Amino acid sequence: MTTITYPVIPGAGAFYYEGNDIGILLCHGFNGTPQSVRDVGIDLMEKGFTVYAPRLKGHGTDPEEFRQSTHRCWYESMEDGINLLRERCRHVVVVGQSMGGTLAMKAALSGQADAIVTINAALSVPGYACHAKDDVCRFIDEDEPDICAPGVYEIVYDKVPTSAIRELLALIEEVRPMVAEVNVPTCVIHSAIDNVVPPEDSVWLYEQVRAPKQREVLEQSYHVATMDHDRERLADVIGAFCEQVATVSKM
C-alpha cells in the first residue's frame, strides 16, 4: 500500500527557540498551525524562555490528512513536544489556544505539564454541535478566522472534514467532565468577545479548577487572541505566570 506524504504548507511548520530552563510549549487550535502562535512565541523567546510549538498531525498540510487524523494523534503531537522540552528544560508549561487549551488540560490531567495556560479554551463549540451525530464524512466550508484586528492572515484550511469536527467534540467530551481534577497551576485567559467559543466556558473552567489559578480577560481580541490586538499583553501575562511557576517550584 502506498503511503501518501503531504507537504507542510509554507509557514505552517513547527518552530523552536532555545532559551532558559523554563520551557513553554505553545499549542495551536483546531484547523490552525504554529503560524498562529509564532508572534507570541517570538515575544516569549525575547523574554528568555525556551519555546516550542508543535504542528499537530493533520494540520497545516492537506484537508485529506486532516480527515485521517484523530484527537489522540493530536495529543501525541503535543506529547512529543513536551518530551522534547523535558530533555532541555527544568520546567515545562503548556500553553494552548482554543483546542490547544483543551489538549493542555489533558496534559495536566495526565501529569505531563508543570503548569498550564489556556487561551479561549474549547470546552464547547456551538457552531460545530450540529455535526456531533453526523456519521457521514464530508467537507464543510470553514468560516473566516475570528480575529478583531484588520488585515491578519491565519493559515487554515478553507474546508474542514466533519470527521475531524467529531474528533474535536470527542476530545471536549473526554476532558470537560474532568477539569476539576486539574492539579497544576493554571492561568485561564479568555477574550471578552469570542464568536467561536463562549467566554462563559473559561469562566466556568476557572471556577472548577482547584489548583492555584488566575484569570485574565482580553478586551480587544476575539477568538484567535495570539494574532489579535492583545498579543503583547498576552505574552506578558504568560511570561509572568511562567516565572512565578518556576520561582514557586524552587522554594
CSV table of C-alpha atoms in Angstrom, one decimal:
chain,number,residue,atom,x,y,z
A,1,MET,CA,0.0,0.0,0.0
A,2,THR,CA,1.3,3.4,-0.9
A,3,THR,CA,1.7,5.9,1.9
A,4,ILE,CA,1.0,9.5,0.9
A,5,THR,CA,3.2,12.1,2.4
A,6,TYR,CA,1.6,15.6,2.4
A,7,PRO,CA,3.9,18.6,2.3
A,8,VAL,CA,3.6,21.2,5.0
A,9,ILE,CA,2.2,24.5,3.9
A,10,PRO,CA,5.0,27.1,3.8
A,11,GLY,CA,5.0,28.9,7.2
A,12,ALA,CA,2.9,26.3,8.9
A,13,GLY,CA,5.7,24.2,10.4
A,14,ALA,CA,6.8,23.7,14.0
A,15,PHE,CA,9.3,26.1,15.5
A,16,TYR,CA,11.8,26.0,18.3
A,17,TYR,CA,13.6,28.8,20.1
A,18,GLU,CA,16.4,27.9,22.6
A,19,GLY,CA,16.4,29.9,25.9
A,20,ASN,CA,16.5,29.3,29.6
A,21,ASP,CA,15.4,26.3,31.7
A,22,ILE,CA,11.7,27.3,31.6
A,23,GLY,CA,10.2,25.5,28.5
A,24,ILE,CA,7.0,26.8,27.1
A,25,LEU,CA,5.0,24.6,24.7
A,26,LEU,CA,2.7,26.6,22.5
A,27,CYS,CA,-0.2,24.6,21.1
A,28,HIS,CA,-2.3,25.9,18.2
A,29,GLY,CA,-6.0,25.2,17.8
A,30,PHE,CA,-8.3,23.2,15.6
A,31,ASN,CA,-7.6,23.8,11.9
A,32,GLY,CA,-4.7,26.1,12.9
A,33,THR,CA,-1.0,25.8,12.7
A,34,PRO,CA,2.1,27.0,14.7
A,35,GLN,CA,1.9,30.1,12.5
A,36,SER,CA,-1.0,31.3,14.7
A,37,VAL,CA,1.2,31.4,17.8
A,38,ARG,CA,4.5,32.4,16.2
A,39,ASP,CA,4.5,36.1,17.2
A,40,VAL,CA,3.7,35.2,20.8
A,41,GLY,CA,6.5,32.6,20.6
A,42,ILE,CA,8.9,35.3,19.5
A,43,ASP,CA,7.8,37.6,22.3
A,44,LEU,CA,8.4,34.8,24.8
A,45,MET,CA,11.7,33.9,23.3
A,46,GLU,CA,12.8,37.5,23.6
A,47,LYS,CA,11.9,37.3,27.3
A,48,GLY,CA,14.4,34.5,27.6
A,49,PHE,CA,12.2,31.4,27.6
A,50,THR,CA,12.8,28.2,25.6
A,51,VAL,CA,9.8,27.9,23.3
A,52,TYR,CA,8.5,25.1,21.1
A,53,ALA,CA,5.3,25.0,19.0
A,54,PRO,CA,4.5,21.6,17.5
A,55,ARG,CA,2.4,21.2,14.4
A,56,LEU,CA,-0.5,18.9,15.4
A,57,LYS,CA,-0.9,15.9,13.0
A,58,GLY,CA,-3.2,16.6,10.1
A,59,HIS,CA,-2.9,20.3,10.4
A,60,GLY,CA,-1.1,22.6,8.0
A,61,THR,CA,-0.8,20.1,5.2
A,62,ASP,CA,-3.9,18.9,3.3
A,63,PRO,CA,-7.6,18.6,4.3
A,64,GLU,CA,-7.4,14.9,3.4
A,65,GLU,CA,-4.7,14.3,6.0
A,66,PHE,CA,-6.8,16.2,8.5
A,67,ARG,CA,-9.7,13.8,7.7
A,68,GLN,CA,-7.5,10.9,8.6
A,69,SER,CA,-6.3,12.4,11.9
A,70,THR,CA,-7.8,11.9,15.4
A,71,HIS,CA,-7.7,13.7,18.7
A,72,ARG,CA,-5.4,11.0,20.0
A,73,CYS,CA,-2.8,11.7,17.4
A,74,TRP,CA,-3.2,15.4,18.0
A,75,TYR,CA,-2.4,14.8,21.7
A,76,GLU,CA,0.6,12.6,20.7
A,77,SER,CA,2.0,15.5,18.7
A,78,MET,CA,1.7,17.7,21.8
A,79,GLU,CA,3.2,14.9,24.0
A,80,ASP,CA,6.2,14.6,21.7
A,81,GLY,CA,6.8,18.3,22.1
A,82,ILE,CA,6.6,18.1,25.8
A,83,ASN,CA,9.1,15.3,25.8
A,84,LEU,CA,11.4,17.4,23.6
A,85,LEU,CA,11.3,20.3,26.2
A,86,ARG,CA,11.8,17.9,29.1
A,87,GLU,CA,15.1,16.9,27.7
A,88,ARG,CA,16.2,20.6,27.8
A,89,CYS,CA,14.3,22.3,30.5
A,90,ARG,CA,13.7,22.1,34.2
A,91,HIS,CA,10.1,23.3,34.0
A,92,VAL,CA,7.5,22.8,31.2
A,93,VAL,CA,4.4,25.0,30.9
A,94,VAL,CA,1.9,24.1,28.3
A,95,VAL,CA,0.1,27.0,26.7
A,96,GLY,CA,-2.8,26.2,24.4
A,97,GLN,CA,-5.1,28.2,22.3
A,98,SER,CA,-8.7,27.0,21.7
A,99,MET,CA,-8.4,23.2,21.2
A,100,GLY,CA,-4.8,23.6,22.2
A,101,GLY,CA,-6.2,24.7,25.6
A,102,THR,CA,-8.3,21.5,25.8
A,103,LEU,CA,-5.2,19.5,25.0
A,104,ALA,CA,-3.2,21.4,27.7
A,105,MET,CA,-5.8,20.4,30.2
A,106,LYS,CA,-5.4,16.8,29.1
A,107,ALA,CA,-1.6,17.1,29.6
A,108,ALA,CA,-2.2,18.4,33.1
A,109,LEU,CA,-4.6,15.6,33.9
A,110,SER,CA,-2.0,13.1,32.5
A,111,GLY,CA,0.8,14.5,34.7
A,112,GLN,CA,2.7,15.8,31.7
A,113,ALA,CA,2.6,19.6,32.5
A,114,ASP,CA,4.0,21.5,35.4
A,115,ALA,CA,1.5,24.3,34.8
A,116,ILE,CA,-0.9,25.3,32.0
A,117,VAL,CA,-2.2,28.4,30.3
A,118,THR,CA,-5.5,28.2,28.4
A,119,ILE,CA,-6.4,30.8,25.9
A,120,ASN,CA,-10.1,30.7,24.9
A,121,ALA,CA,-10.1,27.0,25.7
A,122,ALA,CA,-12.5,24.9,23.6
A,123,LEU,CA,-14.9,23.4,26.1
A,124,SER,CA,-17.8,23.8,23.7
A,125,VAL,CA,-18.0,24.9,20.1
A,126,PRO,CA,-21.7,25.8,19.4
A,127,GLY,CA,-21.1,26.2,15.6
A,128,TYR,CA,-19.9,22.6,15.3
A,129,ALA,CA,-22.5,21.0,17.6
A,130,CYS,CA,-24.8,20.1,14.7
A,131,HIS,CA,-22.2,17.7,13.4
A,132,ALA,CA,-21.9,15.6,16.6
A,133,LYS,CA,-24.3,12.9,15.3
A,134,ASP,CA,-23.4,13.2,11.6
A,135,ASP,CA,-21.7,9.9,10.8
A,136,VAL,CA,-21.1,10.8,7.1
A,137,CYS,CA,-17.7,12.3,6.5
A,138,ARG,CA,-17.9,15.3,4.3
A,139,PHE,CA,-16.1,18.6,4.0
A,140,ILE,CA,-17.8,21.8,5.0
A,141,ASP,CA,-16.8,25.4,4.4
A,142,GLU,CA,-14.9,27.0,7.3
A,143,ASP,CA,-15.6,30.5,8.5
A,144,GLU,CA,-13.0,33.2,8.4
A,145,PRO,CA,-10.7,33.2,11.5
A,146,ASP,CA,-12.3,35.1,14.4
A,147,ILE,CA,-9.8,38.0,14.7
A,148,CYS,CA,-10.7,41.6,15.6
A,149,ALA,CA,-7.5,43.2,14.2
A,150,PRO,CA,-7.8,44.0,10.5
A,151,GLY,CA,-5.5,42.5,7.8
A,152,VAL,CA,-4.4,39.5,9.8
A,153,TYR,CA,-3.8,36.3,7.8
A,154,GLU,CA,-4.0,32.9,9.5
A,155,ILE,CA,-3.1,29.7,7.7
A,156,VAL,CA,-6.2,27.5,7.9
A,157,TYR,CA,-8.0,25.1,5.6
A,158,ASP,CA,-10.9,26.6,3.7
A,159,LYS,CA,-12.8,23.4,4.1
A,160,VAL,CA,-12.7,21.0,7.1
A,161,PRO,CA,-13.9,17.4,7.3
A,162,THR,CA,-16.8,16.6,9.6
A,163,SER,CA,-14.9,13.6,10.9
A,164,ALA,CA,-12.3,16.0,12.3
A,165,ILE,CA,-15.0,18.0,13.9
A,166,ARG,CA,-16.4,14.9,15.6
A,167,GLU,CA,-12.8,14.2,16.9
A,168,LEU,CA,-12.7,17.7,18.4
A,169,LEU,CA,-16.1,17.2,20.0
A,170,ALA,CA,-15.0,13.8,21.4
A,171,LEU,CA,-11.9,15.4,22.9
A,172,ILE,CA,-14.1,18.0,24.6
A,173,GLU,CA,-16.4,15.3,25.9
A,174,GLU,CA,-13.4,13.5,27.3
A,175,VAL,CA,-11.8,16.4,29.0
A,176,ARG,CA,-14.7,18.7,30.2
A,177,PRO,CA,-16.0,16.4,32.9
A,178,MET,CA,-12.5,16.1,34.5
A,179,VAL,CA,-11.4,19.8,34.7
A,180,ALA,CA,-12.0,20.0,38.4
A,181,GLU,CA,-9.2,17.4,38.7
A,182,VAL,CA,-6.5,19.7,37.2
A,183,ASN,CA,-4.0,20.0,40.0
A,184,VAL,CA,-1.2,22.2,38.5
A,185,PRO,CA,-1.1,26.0,38.5
A,186,THR,CA,-3.5,27.2,35.9
A,187,CYS,CA,-3.8,30.6,34.1
A,188,VAL,CA,-7.2,30.9,32.3
A,189,ILE,CA,-7.2,33.6,29.6
A,190,HIS,CA,-10.2,34.5,27.5
A,191,SER,CA,-11.5,37.2,25.3
A,192,ALA,CA,-14.4,39.4,26.4
A,193,ILE,CA,-15.9,38.7,22.9
A,194,ASP,CA,-15.4,35.4,21.3
A,195,ASN,CA,-17.5,34.3,18.3
A,196,VAL,CA,-16.3,30.7,18.3
A,197,VAL,CA,-16.2,29.6,22.0
A,198,PRO,CA,-18.4,31.2,24.6
A,199,PRO,CA,-16.3,33.2,27.1
A,200,GLU,CA,-18.5,31.8,29.8
A,201,ASP,CA,-16.8,28.4,29.3
A,202,SER,CA,-13.5,29.9,30.5
A,203,VAL,CA,-15.2,31.5,33.5
A,204,TRP,CA,-16.7,28.1,34.3
A,205,LEU,CA,-13.2,26.5,33.9
A,206,TYR,CA,-11.7,28.9,36.3
A,207,GLU,CA,-14.3,28.2,38.8
A,208,GLN,CA,-13.9,24.4,38.5
A,209,VAL,CA,-10.1,24.3,38.8
A,210,ARG,CA,-9.0,23.7,42.4
A,211,ALA,CA,-5.2,24.3,41.9
A,212,PRO,CA,-3.6,27.7,42.2
A,213,LYS,CA,-5.1,29.8,39.5
A,214,GLN,CA,-5.6,33.2,37.9
A,215,ARG,CA,-7.8,34.6,35.2
A,216,GLU,CA,-7.2,37.3,32.7
A,217,VAL,CA,-9.7,38.9,30.3
A,218,LEU,CA,-8.7,40.3,26.9
A,219,GLU,CA,-10.8,43.3,26.0
A,220,GLN,CA,-9.6,43.9,22.4
A,221,SER,CA,-9.3,40.5,20.9
A,222,TYR,CA,-11.6,37.8,19.6
A,223,HIS,CA,-11.1,34.0,19.5
A,224,VAL,CA,-7.6,33.8,17.9
A,225,ALA,CA,-6.1,36.1,20.5
A,226,THR,CA,-2.5,35.2,19.7
A,227,MET,CA,-2.9,37.1,16.5
A,228,ASP,CA,-5.0,39.9,17.7
A,229,HIS,CA,-4.7,43.3,19.4
A,230,ASP,CA,-3.8,41.9,22.8
A,231,ARG,CA,-0.9,39.8,21.6
A,232,GLU,CA,1.8,41.7,23.5
A,233,ARG,CA,-0.2,41.7,26.7
A,234,LEU,CA,-0.9,38.0,26.3
A,235,ALA,CA,2.9,37.4,26.1
A,236,ASP,CA,3.4,39.5,29.2
A,237,VAL,CA,0.8,37.6,31.2
A,238,ILE,CA,2.2,34.2,30.0
A,239,GLY,CA,5.7,35.2,30.8
A,240,ALA,CA,4.9,36.5,34.3
A,241,PHE,CA,2.9,33.3,35.0
A,242,CYS,CA,5.8,31.0,33.9
A,243,GLU,CA,8.3,33.0,36.0
A,244,GLN,CA,6.0,32.7,39.0
A,245,VAL,CA,5.6,28.9,38.5
A,246,ALA,CA,9.3,28.4,38.2
A,247,THR,CA,10.0,30.6,41.3
A,248,VAL,CA,7.5,28.7,43.5
A,249,SER,CA,8.8,25.3,42.4
A,250,LYS,CA,12.3,26.3,43.6
A,251,MET,CA,11.1,27.2,47.1
